[in-house]
PDB file of C-alpha atoms in Angstrom:
ATOM      1  CA  MET A  25       0.185   0.317   0.512  1.00 55.00           C
ATOM      2  CA  ASN A  26       1.178   2.911  -0.973  1.00 65.00           C
ATOM      3  CA  LYS A  27       1.483   5.594   1.945  1.00 72.00           C
ATOM      4  CA  LEU A  28       0.876   9.668   1.689  1.00 73.00           C
ATOM      5  CA  VAL A  29       3.639  10.734   3.939  1.00 72.00           C
ATOM      6  CA  VAL A  30       2.815  15.155   4.107  1.00 74.00           C
ATOM      7  CA  SER A  31       5.689  17.629   5.685  1.00 72.00           C
ATOM      8  CA  PRO A  32       7.212  21.241   4.695  1.00 67.00           C
ATOM      9  CA  SER A  33       9.079  22.927   2.152  1.00 67.00           C
ATOM     10  CA  PRO A  34      11.817  22.015  -0.442  1.00 66.00           C
ATOM     11  CA  HIS A  35      10.311  19.027  -1.269  1.00 66.00           C
ATOM     12  CA  ILE A  36      13.056  18.351  -4.636  1.00 65.00           C
ATOM     13  CA  LEU A  37      16.960  18.647  -2.579  1.00 65.00           C
ATOM     14  CA  SER A  38      19.655  18.750  -4.764  1.00 67.00           C
ATOM     15  CA  LYS A  39      22.737  16.863  -3.910  1.00 70.00           C
ATOM     16  CA  ASN A  40      25.167  20.006  -3.961  1.00 75.00           C
ATOM     17  CA  SER A  41      26.529  21.286  -0.592  1.00 83.00           C
ATOM     18  CA  THR A  42      28.341  24.674   0.523  1.00 87.00           C
ATOM     19  CA  SER A  43      31.407  22.290   0.258  1.00 90.00           C
ATOM     20  CA  ASN A  44      31.177  20.575  -2.940  1.00 92.00           C
ATOM     21  CA  ILE A  45      30.159  24.479  -5.030  1.00 92.00           C
ATOM     22  CA  MET A  46      33.875  25.382  -3.180  1.00 93.00           C
ATOM     23  CA  PHE A  47      35.463  22.743  -3.595  1.00 94.00           C
ATOM     24  CA  ASP A  48      34.396  23.736  -7.945  1.00 95.00           C
ATOM     25  CA  VAL A  49      35.960  26.950  -6.857  1.00 95.00           C
ATOM     26  CA  ILE A  50      38.887  26.161  -5.118  1.00 96.00           C
ATOM     27  CA  ILE A  51      39.471  24.441  -8.536  1.00 97.00           C
ATOM     28  CA  ALA A  52      38.646  26.818 -10.874  1.00 96.00           C
ATOM     29  CA  LEU A  53      41.133  28.425  -8.700  1.00 96.00           C
ATOM     30  CA  PHE A  54      43.923  26.598  -9.820  1.00 95.00           C
ATOM     31  CA  PRO A  55      44.875  28.407 -13.244  1.00 96.00           C
ATOM     32  CA  ALA A  56      45.435  31.238 -12.110  1.00 96.00           C
ATOM     33  CA  LEU A  57      47.276  30.262  -8.872  1.00 96.00           C
ATOM     34  CA  ILE A  58      49.408  28.481 -11.113  1.00 96.00           C
ATOM     35  CA  ALA A  59      50.132  31.228 -13.035  1.00 96.00           C
ATOM     36  CA  GLY A  60      50.922  33.556  -9.939  1.00 95.00           C
ATOM     37  CA  ILE A  61      54.225  30.507  -8.387  1.00 95.00           C
ATOM     38  CA  PHE A  62      55.294  31.357 -12.826  1.00 95.00           C
ATOM     39  CA  PHE A  63      55.228  34.855 -13.418  1.00 94.00           C
ATOM     40  CA  PHE A  64      56.491  35.754  -8.879  1.00 93.00           C
ATOM     41  CA  GLY A  65      57.370  32.756  -7.929  1.00 92.00           C
ATOM     42  CA  PRO A  66      57.548  31.311  -4.126  1.00 93.00           C
ATOM     43  CA  ARG A  67      56.625  33.496  -2.548  1.00 93.00           C
ATOM     44  CA  ALA A  68      53.324  33.700  -4.672  1.00 94.00           C
ATOM     45  CA  LEU A  69      52.622  30.256  -3.024  1.00 96.00           C
ATOM     46  CA  ILE A  70      53.558  31.283   0.371  1.00 96.00           C
ATOM     47  CA  ILE A  71      50.947  34.165   0.928  1.00 96.00           C
ATOM     48  CA  THR A  72      48.361  32.269  -0.920  1.00 96.00           C
ATOM     49  CA  LEU A  73      48.589  29.644   2.345  1.00 97.00           C
ATOM     50  CA  VAL A  74      48.928  31.908   4.763  1.00 97.00           C
ATOM     51  CA  CYS A  75      46.056  33.292   3.468  1.00 97.00           C
ATOM     52  CA  VAL A  76      43.750  29.842   3.780  1.00 96.00           C
ATOM     53  CA  ALA A  77      45.408  29.374   6.807  1.00 97.00           C
ATOM     54  CA  SER A  78      44.737  32.355   8.421  1.00 96.00           C
ATOM     55  CA  CYS A  79      41.448  32.498   7.989  1.00 96.00           C
ATOM     56  CA  VAL A  80      41.038  29.416   8.541  1.00 96.00           C
ATOM     57  CA  GLY A  81      42.215  29.569  11.923  1.00 96.00           C
ATOM     58  CA  PHE A  82      41.044  32.902  12.214  1.00 95.00           C
ATOM     59  CA  GLU A  83      36.961  31.257  11.747  1.00 94.00           C
ATOM     60  CA  TYR A  84      37.969  28.272  13.679  1.00 95.00           C
ATOM     61  CA  LEU A  85      38.432  30.302  16.738  1.00 95.00           C
ATOM     62  CA  THR A  86      35.563  32.866  15.681  1.00 93.00           C
ATOM     63  CA  ARG A  87      33.071  30.039  15.882  1.00 93.00           C
ATOM     64  CA  LYS A  88      33.949  28.815  18.717  1.00 92.00           C
ATOM     65  CA  LEU A  89      34.203  31.447  20.986  1.00 92.00           C
ATOM     66  CA  MET A  90      30.811  32.010  18.968  1.00 90.00           C
ATOM     67  CA  LYS A  91      30.006  29.256  21.166  1.00 90.00           C
ATOM     68  CA  ARG A  92      28.559  27.871  17.289  1.00 88.00           C
ATOM     69  CA  SER A  93      28.837  25.021  15.321  1.00 88.00           C
ATOM     70  CA  ASN A  94      32.233  24.768  13.702  1.00 87.00           C
ATOM     71  CA  THR A  95      32.174  25.697   9.323  1.00 85.00           C
ATOM     72  CA  ILE A  96      35.591  25.099   7.776  1.00 88.00           C
ATOM     73  CA  SER A  97      34.702  21.552   6.980  1.00 89.00           C
ATOM     74  CA  ASP A  98      32.142  23.478   4.808  1.00 91.00           C
ATOM     75  CA  LEU A  99      35.964  25.345   2.168  1.00 93.00           C
ATOM     76  CA  SER A 100      34.224  29.075   2.312  1.00 93.00           C
ATOM     77  CA  ALA A 101      37.916  30.128   4.654  1.00 94.00           C
ATOM     78  CA  ALA A 102      40.193  28.167   2.528  1.00 95.00           C
ATOM     79  CA  VAL A 103      38.138  29.910  -0.545  1.00 95.00           C
ATOM     80  CA  THR A 104      37.797  33.813   0.947  1.00 95.00           C
ATOM     81  CA  GLY A 105      41.638  32.868   1.751  1.00 96.00           C
ATOM     82  CA  ILE A 106      42.295  32.169  -1.643  1.00 96.00           C
ATOM     83  CA  LEU A 107      41.228  34.841  -3.186  1.00 95.00           C
ATOM     84  CA  LEU A 108      42.373  37.233  -0.662  1.00 96.00           C
ATOM     85  CA  ALA A 109      45.628  35.698  -1.731  1.00 96.00           C
ATOM     86  CA  PHE A 110      44.563  37.131  -5.291  1.00 95.00           C
ATOM     87  CA  ASN A 111      44.345  40.380  -4.304  1.00 94.00           C
ATOM     88  CA  LEU A 112      47.291  40.950  -2.338  1.00 95.00           C
ATOM     89  CA  PRO A 113      50.537  42.175  -4.615  1.00 93.00           C
ATOM     90  CA  PRO A 114      53.733  38.912  -4.250  1.00 92.00           C
ATOM     91  CA  ALA A 115      55.870  41.143  -2.263  1.00 91.00           C
ATOM     92  CA  ILE A 116      53.178  41.695   0.700  1.00 93.00           C
ATOM     93  CA  PRO A 117      54.494  41.867   3.925  1.00 95.00           C
ATOM     94  CA  ILE A 118      52.955  38.137   5.664  1.00 96.00           C
ATOM     95  CA  TRP A 119      51.572  40.159   9.248  1.00 96.00           C
ATOM     96  CA  VAL A 120      49.832  42.240   6.726  1.00 96.00           C
ATOM     97  CA  ALA A 121      48.470  39.342   4.749  1.00 96.00           C
ATOM     98  CA  ILE A 122      47.495  37.758   8.060  1.00 96.00           C
ATOM     99  CA  LEU A 123      45.570  40.932   9.414  1.00 96.00           C
ATOM    100  CA  GLY A 124      43.941  41.218   5.857  1.00 95.00           C
ATOM    101  CA  SER A 125      42.722  37.510   6.818  1.00 96.00           C
ATOM    102  CA  PHE A 126      41.133  38.139  10.646  1.00 96.00           C
ATOM    103  CA  PHE A 127      39.836  41.768   8.833  1.00 94.00           C
ATOM    104  CA  ALA A 128      37.836  38.912   5.450  1.00 94.00           C
ATOM    105  CA  ILE A 129      36.660  36.150   8.205  1.00 95.00           C
ATOM    106  CA  VAL A 130      36.044  37.445  12.010  1.00 94.00           C
ATOM    107  CA  ILE A 131      34.734  41.809  11.226  1.00 93.00           C
ATOM    108  CA  VAL A 132      33.463  41.269   6.869  1.00 91.00           C
ATOM    109  CA  LYS A 133      32.233  37.114   7.615  1.00 91.00           C
ATOM    110  CA  GLN A 134      31.175  35.868  11.356  1.00 91.00           C
ATOM    111  CA  MET A 135      30.475  38.723  12.799  1.00 89.00           C
ATOM    112  CA  PHE A 136      27.220  39.413  10.518  1.00 88.00           C
ATOM    113  CA  GLY A 137      26.475  35.556  10.979  1.00 85.00           C
ATOM    114  CA  GLY A 138      28.535  33.861   9.079  1.00 84.00           C
ATOM    115  CA  ILE A 139      28.708  31.892   5.694  1.00 82.00           C
ATOM    116  CA  GLY A 140      25.308  33.437   4.275  1.00 81.00           C
ATOM    117  CA  GLN A 141      24.313  36.441   6.542  1.00 84.00           C
ATOM    118  CA  ASN A 142      27.429  39.178   5.467  1.00 85.00           C
ATOM    119  CA  PHE A 143      26.712  42.371   3.787  1.00 86.00           C
ATOM    120  CA  ALA A 144      30.288  42.034   1.282  1.00 88.00           C
ATOM    121  CA  ASN A 145      32.298  40.240  -0.020  1.00 90.00           C
ATOM    122  CA  PRO A 146      34.803  39.645   2.871  1.00 93.00           C
ATOM    123  CA  ALA A 147      38.101  39.473   0.151  1.00 93.00           C
ATOM    124  CA  ILE A 148      36.676  42.664  -1.484  1.00 92.00           C
ATOM    125  CA  ALA A 149      35.679  44.092   1.867  1.00 93.00           C
ATOM    126  CA  ALA A 150      39.444  42.686   3.510  1.00 94.00           C
ATOM    127  CA  ARG A 151      41.194  44.537   0.106  1.00 93.00           C
ATOM    128  CA  ILE A 152      40.014  47.851   0.291  1.00 92.00           C
ATOM    129  CA  ILE A 153      40.882  47.711   4.521  1.00 93.00           C
ATOM    130  CA  LEU A 154      44.544  46.665   3.759  1.00 94.00           C
ATOM    131  CA  LEU A 155      44.816  48.630   0.342  1.00 91.00           C
ATOM    132  CA  VAL A 156      43.163  52.143   1.877  1.00 90.00           C
ATOM    133  CA  SER A 157      45.303  51.398   5.691  1.00 92.00           C
ATOM    134  CA  PHE A 158      48.731  50.332   4.082  1.00 92.00           C
ATOM    135  CA  SER A 159      48.809  51.970   0.355  1.00 88.00           C
ATOM    136  CA  THR A 160      52.936  51.691   0.253  1.00 88.00           C
ATOM    137  CA  TYR A 161      52.732  48.017   0.852  1.00 90.00           C
ATOM    138  CA  MET A 162      49.663  47.487  -1.297  1.00 90.00           C
ATOM    139  CA  THR A 163      50.882  49.331  -4.278  1.00 86.00           C
ATOM    140  CA  THR A 164      54.355  48.218  -4.755  1.00 84.00           C
ATOM    141  CA  TRP A 165      53.957  45.777  -8.077  1.00 82.00           C
ATOM    142  CA  ALA A 166      56.673  43.278  -8.320  1.00 82.00           C
ATOM    143  CA  GLN A 167      57.769  43.424 -11.722  1.00 84.00           C
ATOM    144  CA  PRO A 168      57.271  39.095 -13.537  1.00 87.00           C
ATOM    145  CA  PHE A 169      60.307  37.035 -13.423  1.00 86.00           C
ATOM    146  CA  GLY A 170      61.576  39.684 -10.662  1.00 80.00           C
ATOM    147  CA  TYR A 171      61.937  36.246  -8.130  1.00 78.00           C
ATOM    148  CA  LYS A 172      64.943  34.941 -10.850  1.00 75.00           C
ATOM    149  CA  ALA A 173      66.766  37.459 -10.142  1.00 71.00           C
ATOM    150  CA  GLY A 174      67.416  36.758  -6.492  1.00 65.00           C
ATOM    151  CA  VAL A 175      65.216  39.253  -5.132  1.00 60.00           C
ATOM    152  CA  ASP A 176      61.845  39.873  -4.052  1.00 57.00           C
ATOM    153  CA  ALA A 177      60.058  42.852  -5.903  1.00 56.00           C
ATOM    154  CA  ILE A 178      61.145  45.169  -8.075  1.00 57.00           C
ATOM    155  CA  ALA A 179      59.254  48.053  -7.705  1.00 59.00           C
ATOM    156  CA  ASN A 180      56.659  48.036 -10.833  1.00 63.00           C
ATOM    157  CA  ALA A 181      53.461  50.880 -12.145  1.00 65.00           C
ATOM    158  CA  THR A 182      50.840  48.934 -12.268  1.00 73.00           C
ATOM    159  CA  PRO A 183      49.887  48.829 -16.081  1.00 74.00           C
ATOM    160  CA  LEU A 184      46.055  50.469 -15.741  1.00 75.00           C
ATOM    161  CA  VAL A 185      48.135  53.622 -15.103  1.00 75.00           C
ATOM    162  CA  ASN A 186      49.328  53.652 -18.751  1.00 80.00           C
ATOM    163  CA  ILE A 187      45.886  50.869 -19.487  1.00 82.00           C
ATOM    164  CA  ASN A 188      45.953  52.539 -24.323  1.00 80.00           C
ATOM    165  CA  SER A 189      50.229  51.825 -24.452  1.00 82.00           C
ATOM    166  CA  ALA A 190      50.259  47.937 -23.477  1.00 87.00           C
ATOM    167  CA  ASN A 191      50.517  44.995 -24.572  1.00 91.00           C
ATOM    168  CA  THR A 192      47.731  43.051 -25.430  1.00 92.00           C
ATOM    169  CA  LEU A 193      49.302  39.781 -25.230  1.00 94.00           C
ATOM    170  CA  ASP A 194      50.903  40.753 -22.150  1.00 92.00           C
ATOM    171  CA  LEU A 195      47.469  41.363 -19.889  1.00 92.00           C
ATOM    172  CA  PHE A 196      46.359  38.621 -21.516  1.00 94.00           C
ATOM    173  CA  LEU A 197      49.072  35.833 -20.715  1.00 94.00           C
ATOM    174  CA  GLY A 198      50.579  37.825 -17.459  1.00 91.00           C
ATOM    175  CA  ASN A 199      53.263  38.872 -18.052  1.00 91.00           C
ATOM    176  CA  VAL A 200      53.090  41.799 -16.290  1.00 90.00           C
ATOM    177  CA  PRO A 201      53.095  44.035 -13.109  1.00 90.00           C
ATOM    178  CA  GLY A 202      50.530  42.520 -10.489  1.00 89.00           C
ATOM    179  CA  CYS A 203      48.793  41.477  -7.578  1.00 91.00           C
ATOM    180  CA  ILE A 204      49.198  37.577  -7.217  1.00 93.00           C
ATOM    181  CA  GLY A 205      46.019  35.844  -9.052  1.00 91.00           C
ATOM    182  CA  GLU A 206      44.693  38.453 -11.019  1.00 90.00           C
ATOM    183  CA  VAL A 207      47.257  39.382 -13.548  1.00 91.00           C
ATOM    184  CA  SER A 208      46.282  36.187 -16.125  1.00 94.00           C
ATOM    185  CA  ALA A 209      42.733  36.740 -17.928  1.00 95.00           C
ATOM    186  CA  LEU A 210      44.217  33.224 -19.295  1.00 96.00           C
ATOM    187  CA  ALA A 211      44.013  31.309 -15.940  1.00 96.00           C
ATOM    188  CA  LEU A 212      40.817  33.028 -14.829  1.00 96.00           C
ATOM    189  CA  LEU A 213      38.606  31.970 -18.178  1.00 96.00           C
ATOM    190  CA  ILE A 214      39.234  28.598 -18.219  1.00 97.00           C
ATOM    191  CA  GLY A 215      38.471  28.421 -13.796  1.00 96.00           C
ATOM    192  CA  GLY A 216      35.965  30.770 -15.045  1.00 96.00           C
ATOM    193  CA  VAL A 217      34.016  27.706 -17.619  1.00 97.00           C
ATOM    194  CA  TYR A 218      34.896  25.062 -15.993  1.00 96.00           C
ATOM    195  CA  LEU A 219      32.360  26.709 -13.042  1.00 96.00           C
ATOM    196  CA  VAL A 220      29.507  27.954 -16.218  1.00 96.00           C
ATOM    197  CA  ILE A 221      29.941  23.255 -16.598  1.00 95.00           C
ATOM    198  CA  ARG A 222      29.847  22.655 -12.864  1.00 93.00           C
ATOM    199  CA  LYS A 223      27.370  25.229 -12.622  1.00 92.00           C
ATOM    200  CA  VAL A 224      28.538  26.761  -9.887  1.00 93.00           C
ATOM    201  CA  ILE A 225      28.353  29.887 -11.388  1.00 93.00           C
ATOM    202  CA  ASN A 226      25.279  32.121 -13.725  1.00 92.00           C
ATOM    203  CA  PRO A 227      27.151  33.617 -16.599  1.00 95.00           C
ATOM    204  CA  ILE A 228      25.039  36.834 -16.552  1.00 96.00           C
ATOM    205  CA  ILE A 229      26.887  38.496 -14.123  1.00 96.00           C
ATOM    206  CA  PRO A 230      30.346  37.953 -15.672  1.00 96.00           C
ATOM    207  CA  ILE A 231      29.933  38.373 -19.337  1.00 97.00           C
ATOM    208  CA  THR A 232      27.335  41.944 -18.418  1.00 97.00           C
ATOM    209  CA  PHE A 233      30.267  43.094 -16.083  1.00 97.00           C
ATOM    210  CA  ILE A 234      32.539  42.706 -18.669  1.00 97.00           C
ATOM    211  CA  GLY A 235      30.591  43.616 -21.258  1.00 97.00           C
ATOM    212  CA  THR A 236      30.459  46.768 -19.277  1.00 97.00           C
ATOM    213  CA  VAL A 237      33.397  47.665 -19.219  1.00 96.00           C
ATOM    214  CA  PHE A 238      34.582  46.925 -22.877  1.00 97.00           C
ATOM    215  CA  VAL A 239      31.648  49.077 -24.385  1.00 97.00           C
ATOM    216  CA  LEU A 240      32.497  52.224 -22.032  1.00 96.00           C
ATOM    217  CA  THR A 241      35.419  52.356 -21.834  1.00 95.00           C
ATOM    218  CA  TRP A 242      35.617  52.574 -25.500  1.00 95.00           C
ATOM    219  CA  VAL A 243      33.309  54.751 -25.933  1.00 95.00           C
ATOM    220  CA  MET A 244      35.030  57.071 -23.553  1.00 94.00           C
ATOM    221  CA  GLY A 245      37.805  57.623 -25.906  1.00 93.00           C
ATOM    222  CA  GLU A 246      39.611  54.089 -24.255  1.00 92.00           C
ATOM    223  CA  ASN A 247      41.617  51.152 -24.924  1.00 93.00           C
ATOM    224  CA  PRO A 248      38.386  48.436 -24.269  1.00 94.00           C
ATOM    225  CA  VAL A 249      40.057  45.219 -25.142  1.00 95.00           C
ATOM    226  CA  ASN A 250      43.113  46.474 -22.335  1.00 94.00           C
ATOM    227  CA  HIS A 251      41.557  47.190 -20.070  1.00 94.00           C
ATOM    228  CA  ILE A 252      38.983  43.495 -20.285  1.00 94.00           C
ATOM    229  CA  PHE A 253      41.823  41.330 -19.439  1.00 94.00           C
ATOM    230  CA  ALA A 254      43.409  43.983 -16.722  1.00 91.00           C
ATOM    231  CA  GLY A 255      43.646  44.635 -13.065  1.00 88.00           C
ATOM    232  CA  GLY A 256      40.700  42.886 -11.221  1.00 91.00           C
ATOM    233  CA  LEU A 257      38.464  42.609 -13.634  1.00 94.00           C
ATOM    234  CA  MET A 258      38.991  38.780 -14.788  1.00 95.00           C
ATOM    235  CA  ILE A 259      38.250  37.938 -10.936  1.00 95.00           C
ATOM    236  CA  GLY A 260      36.346  40.106 -10.037  1.00 94.00           C
ATOM    237  CA  ALA A 261      33.666  39.289 -12.789  1.00 95.00           C
ATOM    238  CA  ILE A 262      33.684  35.521 -12.049  1.00 96.00           C
ATOM    239  CA  PHE A 263      34.422  34.652  -8.985  1.00 95.00           C
ATOM    240  CA  MET A 264      33.212  37.254  -6.862  1.00 93.00           C
ATOM    241  CA  ALA A 265      30.306  39.353  -8.675  1.00 94.00           C
ATOM    242  CA  THR A 266      29.113  36.130  -8.320  1.00 93.00           C
ATOM    243  CA  ASP A 267      29.168  35.958  -4.827  1.00 90.00           C
ATOM    244  CA  TYR A 268      26.226  33.941  -3.370  1.00 88.00           C
ATOM    245  CA  SER A 269      25.296  35.876  -0.477  1.00 87.00           C
ATOM    246  CA  THR A 270      25.598  38.893  -2.661  1.00 90.00           C
ATOM    247  CA  SER A 271      24.704  39.244  -5.388  1.00 92.00           C
ATOM    248  CA  PRO A 272      20.636  39.281  -6.560  1.00 93.00           C
ATOM    249  CA  SER A 273      18.889  36.320  -6.777  1.00 90.00           C
ATOM    250  CA  THR A 274      17.105  37.294  -9.474  1.00 92.00           C
ATOM    251  CA  PHE A 275      17.833  37.153 -13.484  1.00 93.00           C
ATOM    252  CA  LYS A 276      16.863  41.353 -13.697  1.00 94.00           C
ATOM    253  CA  GLY A 277      18.494  41.811 -10.213  1.00 95.00           C
ATOM    254  CA  LYS A 278      21.739  40.598 -10.910  1.00 95.00           C
ATOM    255  CA  ILE A 279      22.465  42.155 -15.069  1.00 96.00           C
ATOM    256  CA  ILE A 280      21.690  45.783 -13.325  1.00 96.00           C
ATOM    257  CA  PHE A 281      23.861  44.327 -10.145  1.00 96.00           C
ATOM    258  CA  ALA A 282      26.711  43.367 -13.213  1.00 97.00           C
ATOM    259  CA  VAL A 283      25.799  47.812 -14.782  1.00 97.00           C
ATOM    260  CA  GLY A 284      26.921  49.178 -11.933  1.00 96.00           C
ATOM    261  CA  CYS A 285      29.914  47.656 -11.278  1.00 96.00           C
ATOM    262  CA  GLY A 286      30.510  47.967 -14.264  1.00 96.00           C
ATOM    263  CA  LEU A 287      29.429  50.912 -14.750  1.00 96.00           C
ATOM    264  CA  ILE A 288      31.594  52.000 -11.582  1.00 96.00           C
ATOM    265  CA  THR A 289      34.884  50.695 -12.076  1.00 95.00           C
ATOM    266  CA  SER A 290      34.479  52.441 -15.960  1.00 95.00           C
ATOM    267  CA  VAL A 291      34.370  55.532 -14.570  1.00 95.00           C
ATOM    268  CA  ILE A 292      37.047  55.362 -12.006  1.00 93.00           C
ATOM    269  CA  ARG A 293      39.603  53.795 -14.162  1.00 92.00           C
ATOM    270  CA  VAL A 294      39.132  57.008 -15.445  1.00 92.00           C
ATOM    271  CA  PHE A 295      38.278  59.777 -14.017  1.00 92.00           C
ATOM    272  CA  GLY A 296      38.971  58.483 -10.397  1.00 87.00           C
ATOM    273  CA  SER A 297      42.801  59.189  -8.771  1.00 80.00           C
ATOM    274  CA  TYR A 298      42.904  55.104  -8.823  1.00 77.00           C
ATOM    275  CA  PRO A 299      43.968  53.154 -12.503  1.00 73.00           C
ATOM    276  CA  GLU A 300      41.602  50.411 -10.855  1.00 80.00           C
ATOM    277  CA  GLY A 301      37.839  50.464  -9.779  1.00 87.00           C
ATOM    278  CA  VAL A 302      36.693  47.044  -9.224  1.00 93.00           C
ATOM    279  CA  SER A 303      37.000  46.210  -5.566  1.00 92.00           C
ATOM    280  CA  TYR A 304      34.849  49.091  -5.019  1.00 93.00           C
ATOM    281  CA  ALA A 305      33.207  48.778  -7.910  1.00 95.00           C
ATOM    282  CA  ILE A 306      31.205  46.044  -6.373  1.00 95.00           C
ATOM    283  CA  LEU A 307      31.344  46.760  -2.804  1.00 93.00           C
ATOM    284  CA  LEU A 308      28.984  49.288  -3.592  1.00 94.00           C
ATOM    285  CA  MET A 309      26.483  46.749  -5.608  1.00 95.00           C
ATOM    286  CA  ASN A 310      27.194  44.550  -2.324  1.00 93.00           C
ATOM    287  CA  LEU A 311      25.574  47.258  -0.303  1.00 93.00           C
ATOM    288  CA  VAL A 312      22.727  48.315  -3.137  1.00 94.00           C
ATOM    289  CA  THR A 313      21.970  44.114  -3.032  1.00 94.00           C
ATOM    290  CA  PRO A 314      19.046  43.843  -0.846  1.00 92.00           C
ATOM    291  CA  LEU A 315      17.548  46.956  -2.904  1.00 94.00           C
ATOM    292  CA  ILE A 316      17.675  45.477  -5.949  1.00 94.00           C
ATOM    293  CA  ASP A 317      16.295  41.935  -4.735  1.00 92.00           C
ATOM    294  CA  ARG A 318      12.990  43.925  -3.409  1.00 91.00           C
ATOM    295  CA  TYR A 319      12.853  45.850  -6.826  1.00 89.00           C
ATOM    296  CA  THR A 320      13.255  42.582  -9.714  1.00 89.00           C
ATOM    297  CA  LYS A 321      11.701  39.917  -7.027  1.00 82.00           C
ATOM    298  CA  VAL A 322       9.485  38.416  -8.960  1.00 75.00           C
ATOM    299  CA  ARG A 323       6.110  38.291  -8.684  1.00 71.00           C
ATOM    300  CA  PRO A 324       3.370  35.256  -7.208  1.00 69.00           C
ATOM    301  CA  VAL A 325       1.269  33.503 -10.195  1.00 65.00           C
ATOM    302  CA  GLY A 326      -2.270  35.181  -9.317  1.00 65.00           C
ATOM    303  CA  VAL A 327      -1.284  37.650  -7.508  1.00 67.00           C
ATOM    304  CA  VAL A 328      -1.613  41.422  -7.859  1.00 63.00           C
ATOM    305  CA  ARG A 329       1.168  44.143  -8.389  1.00 61.00           C
ATOM    306  CA  GLY A 330      -0.493  47.107  -4.842  1.00 60.00           C
ATOM    307  CA  ALA A 331      -2.722  43.899  -3.321  1.00 58.00           C
ATOM    308  CA  LYS A 332      -2.984  43.314   0.004  1.00 53.00           C
TER     309      LYS A 332
END
């Protein structure tokens, strides 16, 4: 005899879990890590390991002190550590990297309730805090292959300073000064394609974000190809603007969010004092995500607008 089971929703469960999704993100970040080590030497790996260990350690201790269940096994802290490291110059002092991990995990993530409750991407917020607080360390760019000369860093300008005259192939491959994980557009695109194939991210945000920067910088008389390959645009659009908890959930909302990111990034890059604007753009759009969701939510079938 068949049994009728009555239970609350959800009635259809996915096989996906937070740890599975985060593991896919870690796999997708590997090409950029390999590129970072290739161009900047073993220090790129050291900074990445320090950030991962610090983020996992801070998450464990914070949850312990707050008497909450520990969440380090969901791998989200490890992903935050990798993303933070990828947004740091390879010559950054170790203690600054640890301090950035503290900001990301304790202040931005755990103080607001942990994964899914944070108001902004923890790695983005930590990068901005470090950039404002330790601007000299955060803007000392290492020359690719400088480690072969036996020095930690040979200071150089970011290609965004002279974006229109930069070599496009070097920007695409990553043979330019910059942060550990943002220099190689090729490696980041490989990771992005993997995430789309695995259905971890919806491509609408990265495509719209990058497309908006391309169109606007072209209209402003800049080199649009160099702009989309340079700086933190690829890592920001693919890995950080797509954060589930800090980006809109509706299709219209994702479009608005991504266009806003592209608009702010373009304006800061072309007219602002800073050569890079991706981090600020994502953070600002993170803050208005609840408002975007509110005005783009889908009405249930049969509900009349304005009806009480």
